[in-house]
Each structure stands twice: as C-alpha cells, then as structure tokens.
Amino acid sequence: MSIRIHPSILAADFTKLGDELQRVTDADYIHVDVMDYHFVPNLSFGLPVVERLVSASPLPLDVHLMIDDPERWASDYAEAGANSVTFHAEATDRPVEVARSIRSRGAQAGIAIKPSTDIGPYLELLDEVDLILVMTVEPGFGGQKFLESTMPKLRRLRQVVDLSGLELRVQVDGGINEDTIVMAAEAGADTFVAGSSIFNAQNATEQIALLRARAASHVHH
Ligand code: DX5
Ligand code: ZN
C-alpha cells in the first residue's frame, strides 16, 4: 500500500488558512482536527469551518473528531464533504453505528484509539471501517512528543490487517517527524499525520518529500 502524508492544519496559521493549504499541495490529504473542550481539554473548530475547508482545499479532507457524542455529529461531517471521518472509540459505545452513519453519507469511516486504549476489542470491527488511527500522543494538542510505547499495538494491528486481506489504512498521529516516522513505518503504519513538523518547516514541500522518503524506505511491504 502506498504511503500517505496528511499535514495537520492544527499547526497552521489560522489567520491565513487558505494560504497555508497552498503550502502543502504535495501531500495526500489535509488532516483536520475537530475538538470540543469535552472529549479533549482543547477547542479548535467545528462544522462551519470544515464546510469552508471542503471548498477551499485542493486536497481531500481527513477529519479527526476528538469530540463526545459522535453518534450525533459524525455523519454531518461526511455530509459536509469530508472524504474521511474518524471518530474516537472511547467516545462511543456504538462504534458500528457511527461507522455506518459515516459510510452511508459516502465518506470513508475511521476509528481512533488513544495511546492507552487496547486495540483488542476493535479488531473485530475491521470490516466496518476504512482506517484505524493509533494515536501516538494523547489527543488534544500539537507539538507533543511521540510515544514509542504505542508501537507494540501498531505491530499487532498491522499483522491482523494483513491477515484480513482488507483494504484498510493504518494511520498514526502525533509527534511524527523525520525520525519518529521511521519507527511508525517499521511498526506497520502506512498513513502519517504530521502537524508541527510540516507547518513549522521553512519549506513544507521539502519536508513532505523528506517524510515520504523516510517512511518509504522503512515500510515493510
Ligand atoms: C493531536 C492532533 C494531531 C496534531 C498533531 O490531538 O490529533 O493531529 O495536530 O500535531 P503534531 O504533528 O505537532 O504532533
Ligand atoms: Zn489529529
């Protein structure tokens, strides 16, 4: 499976989002972090901003919902035109229902787990989703340190995904830079979210190329 790089606009300059999107056109998707002050102790933006991003972005949107009550909200983001919508497993006890509500609106569905959440219970939902996100930092803030302790979980997920034969993306998010991307690629990720390492770079295009090359030379299939 090809490598994908998803710049997270949480690290972009919010006063000029349109220009910031133009800096990262060599990437694959734009990662959009929605936070609600409840599921995580931070607030970013919601549906009205995502609706505008859908029309302003040259790349498809990968929406990461760090919110409570995804049963209520996830399908609205799919409806707004996000290409994929990822919700947190910890935020719902009805993950299959949420995934189906996203897919029924024509978007890809993703399920995310925090660093301390066991992957085990979610391995049986693999055919209900298109993407699994293993958080490599505690969700809520950009610029945190990559948690290597999540790598065993990632390895296990990769094994199960390969055995399943399903076309599933294995995504990592948090603390990804040119060094940590190697560990995540080796452990089995194929889709990499990077916020500060891309938007804080002088030349975002070069940074995306560097991340892609580093991941490609360590991804194991
Ligand atoms: C964290 C967000 C991430 C964040 C990553 O809660 O989900 O997408 O923007 O930022 P960096 O790459 O700076 O860790
Ligand atoms: Zn994210």
PDB file of C-alpha atoms and ligand atoms in Angstrom, residues 6-11 31-35 40 42 64 66 88 133 135-146 173-177 193-198 200, ligand 1:
ATOM      1  CA  HIS A   6      -1.503  14.122   5.918  1.00  0.00           C
ATOM      2  CA  PRO A   7      -0.471  17.603   7.155  1.00  0.00           C
ATOM      3  CA  SER A   8      -2.496  18.608  10.217  1.00  0.00           C
ATOM      4  CA  ILE A   9      -3.756  22.171   9.938  1.00  0.00           C
ATOM      5  CA  LEU A  10      -3.874  22.430  13.717  1.00  0.00           C
ATOM      6  CA  ALA A  11      -0.272  23.619  13.288  1.00  0.00           C
ATOM      7  CA  HIS A  31      -5.875  16.366   8.351  1.00  0.00           C
ATOM      8  CA  VAL A  32      -8.499  18.422  10.171  1.00  0.00           C
ATOM      9  CA  ASP A  33      -8.625  18.192  13.983  1.00  0.00           C
ATOM     10  CA  VAL A  34     -12.049  18.913  15.466  1.00  0.00           C
ATOM     11  CA  MET A  35     -12.014  19.349  19.274  1.00  0.00           C
ATOM     12  CA  VAL A  40     -10.239  16.606  24.953  1.00  0.00           C
ATOM     13  CA  ASN A  42      -8.923  21.883  23.985  1.00  0.00           C
ATOM     14  CA  HIS A  64     -10.323  13.648  13.028  1.00  0.00           C
ATOM     15  CA  MET A  66     -11.927  14.484  19.072  1.00  0.00           C
ATOM     16  CA  HIS A  88     -12.745   8.038  18.815  1.00  0.00           C
ATOM     17  CA  LEU A 133      -5.868   5.600  13.773  1.00  0.00           C
ATOM     18  CA  MET A 135      -2.731   7.947  18.399  1.00  0.00           C
ATOM     19  CA  THR A 136       0.969   8.347  19.141  1.00  0.00           C
ATOM     20  CA  VAL A 137       0.339  11.226  21.579  1.00  0.00           C
ATOM     21  CA  GLU A 138      -2.524  11.981  23.985  1.00  0.00           C
ATOM     22  CA  PRO A 139      -5.096  13.713  21.743  1.00  0.00           C
ATOM     23  CA  GLY A 140      -5.715  17.424  22.311  1.00  0.00           C
ATOM     24  CA  PHE A 141      -2.568  19.320  21.394  1.00  0.00           C
ATOM     25  CA  GLY A 142       0.006  19.560  18.637  1.00  0.00           C
ATOM     26  CA  GLY A 143       3.732  19.619  19.247  1.00  0.00           C
ATOM     27  CA  GLN A 144       3.905  16.764  21.775  1.00  0.00           C
ATOM     28  CA  LYS A 145       6.497  14.012  21.994  1.00  0.00           C
ATOM     29  CA  PHE A 146       5.892  10.763  20.074  1.00  0.00           C
ATOM     30  CA  ASP A 173      -0.973  10.867  14.524  1.00  0.00           C
ATOM     31  CA  GLY A 174       1.137  12.834  16.984  1.00  0.00           C
ATOM     32  CA  GLY A 175       4.811  13.690  17.243  1.00  0.00           C
ATOM     33  CA  ILE A 176       5.602  12.472  13.720  1.00  0.00           C
ATOM     34  CA  ASN A 177       8.834  13.919  12.317  1.00  0.00           C
ATOM     35  CA  VAL A 193      -0.297  12.740  10.128  1.00  0.00           C
ATOM     36  CA  ALA A 194       2.212  15.500  10.813  1.00  0.00           C
ATOM     37  CA  GLY A 195       1.384  18.968  12.102  1.00  0.00           C
ATOM     38  CA  SER A 196       4.268  20.939  13.520  1.00  0.00           C
ATOM     39  CA  SER A 197       6.980  19.109  11.583  1.00  0.00           C
ATOM     40  CA  ILE A 198       5.394  20.220   8.282  1.00  0.00           C
ATOM     41  CA  ASN A 200       6.886  24.817  11.116  1.00  0.00           C
TER      42      ASN A 200
HETATM   43  C1  DX5 B   1      -3.434  15.954  18.353  1.00  0.00           C
HETATM   44  C2  DX5 B   1      -3.944  16.019  16.935  1.00  0.00           C
HETATM   45  C3  DX5 B   1      -2.873  15.932  15.941  1.00  0.00           C
HETATM   46  C4  DX5 B   1      -1.880  17.074  15.985  1.00  0.00           C
HETATM   47  C5  DX5 B   1      -0.538  16.544  15.591  1.00  0.00           C
HETATM   48  O1  DX5 B   1      -4.510  15.857  19.213  1.00  0.00           O
HETATM   49  O2  DX5 B   1      -4.845  14.960  16.688  1.00  0.00           O
HETATM   50  O3  DX5 B   1      -3.385  15.779  14.627  1.00  0.00           O
HETATM   51  O4  DX5 B   1      -2.225  18.134  15.141  1.00  0.00           O
HETATM   52  O5  DX5 B   1       0.410  17.540  15.745  1.00  0.00           O
HETATM   53  P1  DX5 B   1       1.960  17.239  15.781  1.00  0.00           P
HETATM   54  O6  DX5 B   1       2.341  16.594  14.489  1.00  0.00           O
HETATM   55  O7  DX5 B   1       2.564  18.568  16.007  1.00  0.00           O
HETATM   56  O8  DX5 B   1       2.182  16.283  16.943  1.00  0.00           O
END
